[in-house]
Tab-separated table of C-alpha atoms in Angstrom:
chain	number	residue	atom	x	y	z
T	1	UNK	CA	103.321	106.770	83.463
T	2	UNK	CA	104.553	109.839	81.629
T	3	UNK	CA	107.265	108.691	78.580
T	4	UNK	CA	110.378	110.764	80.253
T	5	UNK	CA	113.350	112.080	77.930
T	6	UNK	CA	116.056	110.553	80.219
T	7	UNK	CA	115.668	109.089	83.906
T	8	UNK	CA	118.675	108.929	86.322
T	9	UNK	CA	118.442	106.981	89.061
T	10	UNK	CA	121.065	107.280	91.939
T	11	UNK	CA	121.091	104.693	95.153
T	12	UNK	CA	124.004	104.198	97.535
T	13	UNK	CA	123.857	100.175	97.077
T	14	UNK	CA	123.628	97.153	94.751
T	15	UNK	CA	120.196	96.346	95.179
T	16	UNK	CA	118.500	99.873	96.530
T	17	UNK	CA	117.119	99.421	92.980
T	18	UNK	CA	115.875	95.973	92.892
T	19	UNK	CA	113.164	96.356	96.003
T	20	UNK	CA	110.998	99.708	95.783
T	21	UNK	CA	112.001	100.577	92.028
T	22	UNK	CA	113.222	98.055	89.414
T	23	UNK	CA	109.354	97.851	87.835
T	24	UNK	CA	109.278	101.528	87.698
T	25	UNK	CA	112.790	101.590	85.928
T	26	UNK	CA	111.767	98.611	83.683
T	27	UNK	CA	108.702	100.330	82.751
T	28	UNK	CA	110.897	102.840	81.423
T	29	UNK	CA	113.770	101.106	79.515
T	30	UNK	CA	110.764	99.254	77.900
T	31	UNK	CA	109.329	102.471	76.513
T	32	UNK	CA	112.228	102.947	75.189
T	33	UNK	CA	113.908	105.795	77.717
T	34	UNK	CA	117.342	105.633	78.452
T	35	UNK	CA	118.115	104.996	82.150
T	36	UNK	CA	121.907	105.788	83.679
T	37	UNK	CA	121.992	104.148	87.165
T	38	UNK	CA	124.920	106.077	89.813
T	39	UNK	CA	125.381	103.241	92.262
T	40	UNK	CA	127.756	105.047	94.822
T	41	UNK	CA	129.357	101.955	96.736
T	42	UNK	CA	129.573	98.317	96.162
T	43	UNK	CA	127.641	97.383	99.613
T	44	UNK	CA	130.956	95.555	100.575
T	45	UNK	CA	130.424	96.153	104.286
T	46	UNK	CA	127.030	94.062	104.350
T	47	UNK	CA	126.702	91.227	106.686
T	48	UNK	CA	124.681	88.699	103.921
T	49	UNK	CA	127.160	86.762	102.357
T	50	UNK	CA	124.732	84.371	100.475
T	51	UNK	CA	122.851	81.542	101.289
T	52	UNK	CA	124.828	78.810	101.557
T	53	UNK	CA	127.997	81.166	101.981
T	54	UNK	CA	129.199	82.217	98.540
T	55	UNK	CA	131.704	85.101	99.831
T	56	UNK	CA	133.443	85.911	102.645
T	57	UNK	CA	134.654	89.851	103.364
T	58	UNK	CA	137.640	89.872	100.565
T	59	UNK	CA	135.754	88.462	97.825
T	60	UNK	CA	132.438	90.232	98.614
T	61	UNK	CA	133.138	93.082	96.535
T	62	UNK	CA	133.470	91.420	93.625
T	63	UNK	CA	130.721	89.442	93.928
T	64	UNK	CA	128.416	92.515	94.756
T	65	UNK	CA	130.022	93.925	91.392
T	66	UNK	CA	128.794	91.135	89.029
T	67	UNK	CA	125.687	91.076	91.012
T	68	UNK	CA	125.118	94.847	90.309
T	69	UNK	CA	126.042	94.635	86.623
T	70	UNK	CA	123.354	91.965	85.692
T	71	UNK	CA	120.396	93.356	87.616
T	72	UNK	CA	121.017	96.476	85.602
T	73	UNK	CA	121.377	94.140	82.428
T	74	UNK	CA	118.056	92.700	83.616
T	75	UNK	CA	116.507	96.235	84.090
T	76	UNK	CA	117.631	97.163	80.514
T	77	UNK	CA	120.014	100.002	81.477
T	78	UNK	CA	123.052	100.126	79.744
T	79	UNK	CA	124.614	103.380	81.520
T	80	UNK	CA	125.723	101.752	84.573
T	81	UNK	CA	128.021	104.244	86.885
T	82	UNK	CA	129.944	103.076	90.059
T	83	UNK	CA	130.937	105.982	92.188
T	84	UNK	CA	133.403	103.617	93.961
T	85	UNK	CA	132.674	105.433	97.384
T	86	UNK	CA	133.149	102.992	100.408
T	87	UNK	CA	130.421	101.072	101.963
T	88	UNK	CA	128.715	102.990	105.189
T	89	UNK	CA	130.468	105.804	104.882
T	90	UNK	CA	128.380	108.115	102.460
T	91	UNK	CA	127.104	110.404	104.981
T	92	UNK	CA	130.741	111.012	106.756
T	93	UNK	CA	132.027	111.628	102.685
T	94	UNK	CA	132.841	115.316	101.586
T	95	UNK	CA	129.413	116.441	100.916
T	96	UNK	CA	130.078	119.207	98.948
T	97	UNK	CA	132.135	116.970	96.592
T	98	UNK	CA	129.547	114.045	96.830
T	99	UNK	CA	127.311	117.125	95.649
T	100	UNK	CA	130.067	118.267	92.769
T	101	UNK	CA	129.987	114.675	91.526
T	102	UNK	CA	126.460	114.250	91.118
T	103	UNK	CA	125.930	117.531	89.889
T	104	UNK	CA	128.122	117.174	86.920
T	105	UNK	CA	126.177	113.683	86.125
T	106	UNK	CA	122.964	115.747	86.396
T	107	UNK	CA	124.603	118.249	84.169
T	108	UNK	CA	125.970	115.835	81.327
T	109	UNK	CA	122.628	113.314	81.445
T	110	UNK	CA	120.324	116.050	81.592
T	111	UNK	CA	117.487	113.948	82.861
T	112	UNK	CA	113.812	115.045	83.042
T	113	UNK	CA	113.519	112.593	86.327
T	114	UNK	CA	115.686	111.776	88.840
T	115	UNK	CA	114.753	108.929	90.907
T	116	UNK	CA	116.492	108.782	94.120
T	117	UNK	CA	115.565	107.831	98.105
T	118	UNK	CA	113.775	110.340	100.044
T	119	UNK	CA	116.308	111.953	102.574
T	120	UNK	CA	114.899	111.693	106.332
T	121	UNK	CA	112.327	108.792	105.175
T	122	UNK	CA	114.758	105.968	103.868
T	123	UNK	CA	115.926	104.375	107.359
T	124	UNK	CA	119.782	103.658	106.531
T	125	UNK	CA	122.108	106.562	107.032
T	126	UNK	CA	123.187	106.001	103.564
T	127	UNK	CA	120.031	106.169	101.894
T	128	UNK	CA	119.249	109.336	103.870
T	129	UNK	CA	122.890	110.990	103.187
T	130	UNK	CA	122.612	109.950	99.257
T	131	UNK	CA	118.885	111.318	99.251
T	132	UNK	CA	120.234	114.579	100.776
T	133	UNK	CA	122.816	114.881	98.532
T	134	UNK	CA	121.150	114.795	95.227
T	135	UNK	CA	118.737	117.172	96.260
T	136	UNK	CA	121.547	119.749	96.960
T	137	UNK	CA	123.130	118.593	93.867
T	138	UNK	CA	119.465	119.585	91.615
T	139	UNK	CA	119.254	122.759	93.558
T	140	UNK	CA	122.396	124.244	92.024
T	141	UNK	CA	120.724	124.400	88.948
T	142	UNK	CA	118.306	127.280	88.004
T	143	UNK	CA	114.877	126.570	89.090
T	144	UNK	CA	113.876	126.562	85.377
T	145	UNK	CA	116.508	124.046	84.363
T	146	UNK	CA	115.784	121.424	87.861
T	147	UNK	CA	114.339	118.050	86.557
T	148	UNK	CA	111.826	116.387	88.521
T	149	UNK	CA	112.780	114.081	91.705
T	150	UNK	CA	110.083	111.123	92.466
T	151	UNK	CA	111.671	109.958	95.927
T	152	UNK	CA	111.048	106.766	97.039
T	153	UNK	CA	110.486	106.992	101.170
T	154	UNK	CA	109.571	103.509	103.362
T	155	UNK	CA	110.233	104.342	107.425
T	156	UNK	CA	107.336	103.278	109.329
T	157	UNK	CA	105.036	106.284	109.587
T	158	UNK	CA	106.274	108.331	107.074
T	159	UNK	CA	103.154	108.991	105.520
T	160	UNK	CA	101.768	110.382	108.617
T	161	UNK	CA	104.615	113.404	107.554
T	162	UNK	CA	104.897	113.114	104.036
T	163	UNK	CA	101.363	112.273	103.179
T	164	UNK	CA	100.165	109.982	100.916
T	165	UNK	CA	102.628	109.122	97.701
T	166	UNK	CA	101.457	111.497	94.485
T	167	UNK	CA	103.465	108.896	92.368
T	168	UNK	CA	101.614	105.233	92.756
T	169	UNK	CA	102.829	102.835	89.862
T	170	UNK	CA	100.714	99.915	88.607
T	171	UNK	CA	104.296	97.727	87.313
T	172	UNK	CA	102.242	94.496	87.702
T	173	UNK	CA	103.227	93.567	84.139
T	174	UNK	CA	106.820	93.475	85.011
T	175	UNK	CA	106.193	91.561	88.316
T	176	UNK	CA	108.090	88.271	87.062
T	177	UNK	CA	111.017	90.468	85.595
T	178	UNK	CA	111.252	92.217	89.393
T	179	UNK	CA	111.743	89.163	90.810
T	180	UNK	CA	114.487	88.326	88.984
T	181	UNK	CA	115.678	91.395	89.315
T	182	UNK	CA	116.389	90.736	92.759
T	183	UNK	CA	117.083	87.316	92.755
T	184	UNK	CA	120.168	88.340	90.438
T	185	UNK	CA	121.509	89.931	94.122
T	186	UNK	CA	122.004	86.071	94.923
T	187	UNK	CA	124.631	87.411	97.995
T	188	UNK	CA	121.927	89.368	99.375
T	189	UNK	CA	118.211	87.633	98.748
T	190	UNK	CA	119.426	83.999	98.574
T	191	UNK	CA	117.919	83.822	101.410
T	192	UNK	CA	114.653	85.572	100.792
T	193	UNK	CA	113.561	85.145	97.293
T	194	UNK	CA	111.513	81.704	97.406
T	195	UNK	CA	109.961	83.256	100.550
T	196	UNK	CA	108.454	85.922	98.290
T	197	UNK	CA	107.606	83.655	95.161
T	198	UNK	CA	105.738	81.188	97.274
T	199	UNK	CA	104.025	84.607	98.498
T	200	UNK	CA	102.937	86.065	96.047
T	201	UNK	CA	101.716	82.511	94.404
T	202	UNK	CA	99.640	82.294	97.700
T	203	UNK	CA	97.893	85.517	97.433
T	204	UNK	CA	100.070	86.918	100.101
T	205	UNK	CA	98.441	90.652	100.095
T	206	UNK	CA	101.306	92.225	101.265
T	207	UNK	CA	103.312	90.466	98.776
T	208	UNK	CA	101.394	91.181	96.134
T	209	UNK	CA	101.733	94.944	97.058
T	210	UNK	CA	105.198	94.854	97.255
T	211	UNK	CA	105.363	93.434	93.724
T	212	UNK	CA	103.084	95.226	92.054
T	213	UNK	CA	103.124	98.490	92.707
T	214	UNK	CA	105.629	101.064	93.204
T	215	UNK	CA	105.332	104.686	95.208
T	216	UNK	CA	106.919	107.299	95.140
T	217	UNK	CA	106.746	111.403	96.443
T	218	UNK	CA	107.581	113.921	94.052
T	219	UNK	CA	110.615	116.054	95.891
T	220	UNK	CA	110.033	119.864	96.737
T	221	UNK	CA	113.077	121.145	94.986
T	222	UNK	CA	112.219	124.370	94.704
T	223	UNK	CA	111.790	124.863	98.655
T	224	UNK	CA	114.124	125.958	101.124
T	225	UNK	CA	117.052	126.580	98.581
């Protein structure tokens, strides 16, 4: 993995980072790279409330708050951003000033990577819309100035499309720090996270995939702008 001068990740929900990317962004912090995380909502409208029930819908936000601030403790990234944006709603937002917003972030962090979801290829309209956005966002700088943007893509077939992911990390040693990574979403993976322990202690193969490696396409920013 190439040692980066700044990575900015952006993801529309408390735990979009946890699943497909937290050994990635750990293998970064680790090396020593800053990280700022944009988190644009809180995930308040989600239907898992913990398991047992540790929230109901007026205290969810909250608890999706503290969950988000110690999974990026956990992940090492002290420049943690809430856009405050409401739940579901990302792709009906003001794209232009979604597009503003990010763009100034791009601006003042100056990253050499953005990591974000791959718009089209990320199966929840906020994914998509968030995707789509920071791609517009990079393209309003000059070509010379655009950082790079490994997007992280998981609809069924989409490598029939896409093709096969240039990006493929190895973040087995940070498999046990992943997991807690997502366990610290307690409202959300309660109910899924000694499911996928006892799997990947079994040999589970698609277990082990999911928590060892990490894939992602490098964006095409310079087309179609």
């Amino acid at each position: 993995m190439l040692l980066e001068q700044h990575v900015l990740v952006i993801f529309p929900h408390p735990d979009d980072e946890a699943f497909g990317v937290a050994g990635t962004i750990l293998s970064h912090t680790q090396a020593g790279t800053p990280v700022t995380y944009v988190c644009l909502t809180l995930g308040e409208m989600g239907r898992n409330m913990g398991r047992p029930l540790i929230a109901n819908r007026e205290t969810l936000p909250a608890i999706r708050k503290r969950e988000l601030e110690e999974a990026a403790r956990l992940l090492g990234i002290t420049d943690l951003r809430r856009f405050g944006m409401r739940d579901k709603t990302v792709e009906f937002t003001d794209q232009i000033a979604l597009q503003s917003r990010l763009f100034d972030v791009i601006e003042e962090v100056d990253p050499s990577l953005i990591i974000t979801f791959y718009p089209g290829y990320a199966v929840h309209p906020d994914h998509d819309a968030t995707g789509a956005a920071v791609i517009q966002a990079v393209q309003r700088l000059p070509k010379e100035s655009r950082p790079k943007v490994h997007a992280f893509a998981f609809s069924n077939g989409c490598e029939k499309i896409l093709g096969e992911p240039d990006i493929v990390n190895d973040i087995s040693p940070f498999t046990a720090q992943k997991l807690k990574v997502i366990e610290a979403h307690t409202s959300q993976t309660a109910g899924m996270i000694e499911a996928m322990k006892q799997g990947y202690k079994a040999g589970d193969k698609n277990m082990i995939e999911r928590l060892t490696v990490e894939r992602f396409w490098t964006y095409p920013v310079d087309e179609g702008d």
